[in-house]
PDB file of C-alpha atoms in Angstrom:
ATOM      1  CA  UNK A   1     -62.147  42.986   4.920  1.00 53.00           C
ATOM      2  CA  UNK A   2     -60.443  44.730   2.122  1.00 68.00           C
ATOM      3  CA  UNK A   3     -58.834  43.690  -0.327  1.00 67.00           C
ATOM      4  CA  UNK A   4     -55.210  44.590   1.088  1.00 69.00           C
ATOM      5  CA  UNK A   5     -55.898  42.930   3.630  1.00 72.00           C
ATOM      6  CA  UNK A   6     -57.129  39.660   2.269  1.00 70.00           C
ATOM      7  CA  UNK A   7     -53.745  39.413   0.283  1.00 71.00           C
ATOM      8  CA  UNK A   8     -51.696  40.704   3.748  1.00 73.00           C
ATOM      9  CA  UNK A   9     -53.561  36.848   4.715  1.00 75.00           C
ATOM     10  CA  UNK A  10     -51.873  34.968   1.988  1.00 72.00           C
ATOM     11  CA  UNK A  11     -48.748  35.383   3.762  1.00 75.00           C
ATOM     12  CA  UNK A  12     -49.581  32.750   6.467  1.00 80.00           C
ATOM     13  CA  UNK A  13     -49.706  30.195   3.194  1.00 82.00           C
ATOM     14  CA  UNK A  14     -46.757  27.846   2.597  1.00 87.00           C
ATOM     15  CA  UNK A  15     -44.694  29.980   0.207  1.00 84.00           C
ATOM     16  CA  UNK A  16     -44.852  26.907  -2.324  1.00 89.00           C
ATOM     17  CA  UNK A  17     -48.393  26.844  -2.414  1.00 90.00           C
ATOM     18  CA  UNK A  18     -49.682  28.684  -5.618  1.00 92.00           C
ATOM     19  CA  UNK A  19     -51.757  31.238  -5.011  1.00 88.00           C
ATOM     20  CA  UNK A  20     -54.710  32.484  -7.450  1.00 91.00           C
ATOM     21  CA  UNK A  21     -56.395  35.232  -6.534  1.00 89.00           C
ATOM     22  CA  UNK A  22     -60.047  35.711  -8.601  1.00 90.00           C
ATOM     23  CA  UNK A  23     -62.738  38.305  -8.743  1.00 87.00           C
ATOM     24  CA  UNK A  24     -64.570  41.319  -9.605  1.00 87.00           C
ATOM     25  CA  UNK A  25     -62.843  43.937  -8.135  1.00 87.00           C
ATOM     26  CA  UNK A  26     -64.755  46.774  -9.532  1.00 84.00           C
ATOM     27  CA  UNK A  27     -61.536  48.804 -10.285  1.00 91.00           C
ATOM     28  CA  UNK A  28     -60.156  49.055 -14.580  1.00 93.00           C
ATOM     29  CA  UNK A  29     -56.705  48.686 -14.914  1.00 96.00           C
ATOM     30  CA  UNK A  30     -56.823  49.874 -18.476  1.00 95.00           C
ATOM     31  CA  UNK A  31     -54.944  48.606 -21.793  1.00 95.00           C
ATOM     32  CA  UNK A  32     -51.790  49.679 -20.895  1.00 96.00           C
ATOM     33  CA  UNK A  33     -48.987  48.986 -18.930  1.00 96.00           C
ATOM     34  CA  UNK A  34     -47.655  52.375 -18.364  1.00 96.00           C
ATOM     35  CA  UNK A  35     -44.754  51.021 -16.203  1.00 96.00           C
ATOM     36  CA  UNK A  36     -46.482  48.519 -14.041  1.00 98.00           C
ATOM     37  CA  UNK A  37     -44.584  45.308 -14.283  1.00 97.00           C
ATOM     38  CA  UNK A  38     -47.637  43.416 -13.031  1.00 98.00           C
ATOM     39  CA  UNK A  39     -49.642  44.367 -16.827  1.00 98.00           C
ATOM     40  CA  UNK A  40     -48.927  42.431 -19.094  1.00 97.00           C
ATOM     41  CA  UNK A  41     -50.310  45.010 -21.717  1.00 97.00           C
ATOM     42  CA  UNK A  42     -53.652  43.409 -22.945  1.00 96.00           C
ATOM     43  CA  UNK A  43     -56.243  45.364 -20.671  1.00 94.00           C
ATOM     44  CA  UNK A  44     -59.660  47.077 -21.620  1.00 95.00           C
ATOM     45  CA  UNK A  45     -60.335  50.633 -21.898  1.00 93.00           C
ATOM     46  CA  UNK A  46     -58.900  53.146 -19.522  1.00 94.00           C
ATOM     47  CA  UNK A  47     -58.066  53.353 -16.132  1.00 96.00           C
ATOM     48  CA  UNK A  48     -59.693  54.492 -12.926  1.00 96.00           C
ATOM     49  CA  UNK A  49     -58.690  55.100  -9.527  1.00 96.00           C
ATOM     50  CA  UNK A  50     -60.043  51.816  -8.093  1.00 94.00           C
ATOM     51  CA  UNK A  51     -57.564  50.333 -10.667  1.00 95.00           C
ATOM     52  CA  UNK A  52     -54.391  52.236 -10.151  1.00 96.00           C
ATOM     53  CA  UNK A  53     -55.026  50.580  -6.428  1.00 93.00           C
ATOM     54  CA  UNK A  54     -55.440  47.219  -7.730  1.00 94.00           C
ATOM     55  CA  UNK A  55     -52.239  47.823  -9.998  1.00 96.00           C
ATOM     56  CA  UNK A  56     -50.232  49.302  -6.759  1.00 95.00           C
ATOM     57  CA  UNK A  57     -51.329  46.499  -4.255  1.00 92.00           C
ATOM     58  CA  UNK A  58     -50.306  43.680  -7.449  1.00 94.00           C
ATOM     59  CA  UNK A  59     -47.186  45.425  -7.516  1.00 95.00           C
ATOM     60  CA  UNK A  60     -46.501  45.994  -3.508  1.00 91.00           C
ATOM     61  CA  UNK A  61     -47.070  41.822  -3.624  1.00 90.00           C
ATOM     62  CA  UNK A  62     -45.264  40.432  -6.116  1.00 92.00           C
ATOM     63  CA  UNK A  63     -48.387  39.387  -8.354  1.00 95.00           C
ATOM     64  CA  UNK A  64     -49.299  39.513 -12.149  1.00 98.00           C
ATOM     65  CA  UNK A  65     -52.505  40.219 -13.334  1.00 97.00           C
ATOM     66  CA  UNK A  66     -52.819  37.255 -15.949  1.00 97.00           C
ATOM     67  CA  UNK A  67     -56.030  37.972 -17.720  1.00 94.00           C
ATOM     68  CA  UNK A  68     -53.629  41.350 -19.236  1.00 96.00           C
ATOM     69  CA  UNK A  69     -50.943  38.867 -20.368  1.00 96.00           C
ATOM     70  CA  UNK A  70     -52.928  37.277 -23.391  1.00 95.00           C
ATOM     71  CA  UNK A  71     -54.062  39.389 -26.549  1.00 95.00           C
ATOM     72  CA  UNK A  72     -57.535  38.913 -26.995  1.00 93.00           C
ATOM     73  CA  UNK A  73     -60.400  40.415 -28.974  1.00 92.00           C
ATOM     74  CA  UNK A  74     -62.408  42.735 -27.005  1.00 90.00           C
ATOM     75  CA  UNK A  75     -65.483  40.543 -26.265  1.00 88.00           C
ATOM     76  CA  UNK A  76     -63.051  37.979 -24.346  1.00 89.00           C
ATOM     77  CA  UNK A  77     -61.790  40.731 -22.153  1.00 89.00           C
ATOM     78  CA  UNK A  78     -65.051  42.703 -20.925  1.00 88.00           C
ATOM     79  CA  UNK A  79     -67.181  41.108 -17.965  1.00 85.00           C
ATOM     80  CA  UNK A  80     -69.344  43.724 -17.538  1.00 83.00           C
ATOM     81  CA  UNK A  81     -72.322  45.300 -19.595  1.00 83.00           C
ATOM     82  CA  UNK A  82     -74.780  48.384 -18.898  1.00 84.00           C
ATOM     83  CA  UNK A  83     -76.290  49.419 -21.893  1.00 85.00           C
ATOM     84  CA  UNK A  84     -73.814  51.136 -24.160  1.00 87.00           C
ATOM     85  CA  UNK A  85     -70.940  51.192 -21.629  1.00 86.00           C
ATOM     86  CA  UNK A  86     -68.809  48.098 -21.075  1.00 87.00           C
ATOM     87  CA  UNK A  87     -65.397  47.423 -18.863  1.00 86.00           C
ATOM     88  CA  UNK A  88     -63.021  45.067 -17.462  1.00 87.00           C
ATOM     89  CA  UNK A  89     -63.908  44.678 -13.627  1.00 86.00           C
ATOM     90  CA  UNK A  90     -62.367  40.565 -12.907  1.00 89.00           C
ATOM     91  CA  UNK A  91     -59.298  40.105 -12.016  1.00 92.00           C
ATOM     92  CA  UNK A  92     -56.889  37.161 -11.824  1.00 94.00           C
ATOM     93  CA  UNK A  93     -53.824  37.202 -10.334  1.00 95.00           C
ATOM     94  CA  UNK A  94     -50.781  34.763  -9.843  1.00 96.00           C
ATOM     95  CA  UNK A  95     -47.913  35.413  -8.145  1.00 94.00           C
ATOM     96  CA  UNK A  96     -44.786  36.392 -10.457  1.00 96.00           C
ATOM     97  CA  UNK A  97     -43.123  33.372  -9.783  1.00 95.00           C
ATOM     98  CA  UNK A  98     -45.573  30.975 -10.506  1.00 96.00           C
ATOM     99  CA  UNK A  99     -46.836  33.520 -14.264  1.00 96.00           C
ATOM    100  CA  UNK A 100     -45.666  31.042 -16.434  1.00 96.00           C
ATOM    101  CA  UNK A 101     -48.076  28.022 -15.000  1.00 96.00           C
ATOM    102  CA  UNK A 102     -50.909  29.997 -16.498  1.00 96.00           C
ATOM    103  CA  UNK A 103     -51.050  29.621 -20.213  1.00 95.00           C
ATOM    104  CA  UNK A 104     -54.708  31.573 -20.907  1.00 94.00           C
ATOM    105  CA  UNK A 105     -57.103  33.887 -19.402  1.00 90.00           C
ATOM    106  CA  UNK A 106     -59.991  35.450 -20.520  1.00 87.00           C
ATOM    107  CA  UNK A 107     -63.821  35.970 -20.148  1.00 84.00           C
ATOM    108  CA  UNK A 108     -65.944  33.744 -21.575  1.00 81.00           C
ATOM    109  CA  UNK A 109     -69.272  35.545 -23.519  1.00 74.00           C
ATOM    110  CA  UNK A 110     -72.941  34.392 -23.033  1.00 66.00           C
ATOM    111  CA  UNK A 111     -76.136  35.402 -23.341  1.00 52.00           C
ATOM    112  CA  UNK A 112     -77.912  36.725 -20.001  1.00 46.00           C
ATOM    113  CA  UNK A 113     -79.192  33.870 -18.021  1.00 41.00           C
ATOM    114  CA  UNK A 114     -81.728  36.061 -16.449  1.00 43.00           C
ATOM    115  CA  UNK A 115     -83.003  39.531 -18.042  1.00 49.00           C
ATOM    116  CA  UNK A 116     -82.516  42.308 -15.814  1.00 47.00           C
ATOM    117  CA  UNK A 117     -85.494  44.390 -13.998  1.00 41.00           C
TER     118      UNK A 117
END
């Protein structure tokens, strides 16, 4: 399933239920807003296609993406490493109503629990 469709789902949910919706979504929504109500301005790095989706479908469904609300220094935004390049691929969204219940957001830094192969 998609994920379009997995939000289309969260319809059938009690509209008073809040909703978080958490993950890697392998799309970068950038640093900036650029007119999309559902950035809050505090992204990483630059945008791809995969993330203008993201940013459209947030949009289309009434949802913030709250881990672009906060200001935050670099390493508390980036959840994924590979060698010299680095971007921001989770997600967490609310929806718009229900923005101000979430106070912070961000990626936690640690070591590698495993080294890589």
């Amino acid at each position: 399933m998609n994920f379009g469709a997995c939000l289309m789902r969260r319809e059938k949910c009690p509209s008073k239920d809040v909703i978080v919706v958490a993950g890697d979504l392998n799309g970068h929504v950038g640093g900036a807003k650029d007119g999309y109500s559902c950035h809050g301005g505090f992204g990483y790095g630059s945008r791809n296609a995969d993330g203008e989706r993201i940013l459209e479908c947030a949009e289309l469904h009434n949802l913030t993406i709250v881990n672009t609300v906060f200001r935050k220094r670099d390493s508390h935004l980036i959840s994924y490493y590979s060698g010299s390049s680095k971007s921001q691929i989770d997600v967490v969204l609310v929806k718009d109503r229900d923005r101000s219940l979430v106070t912070e957001a961000k990626i936690l830094p640690c070591e590698t629990v495993a080294p890589q192969h």
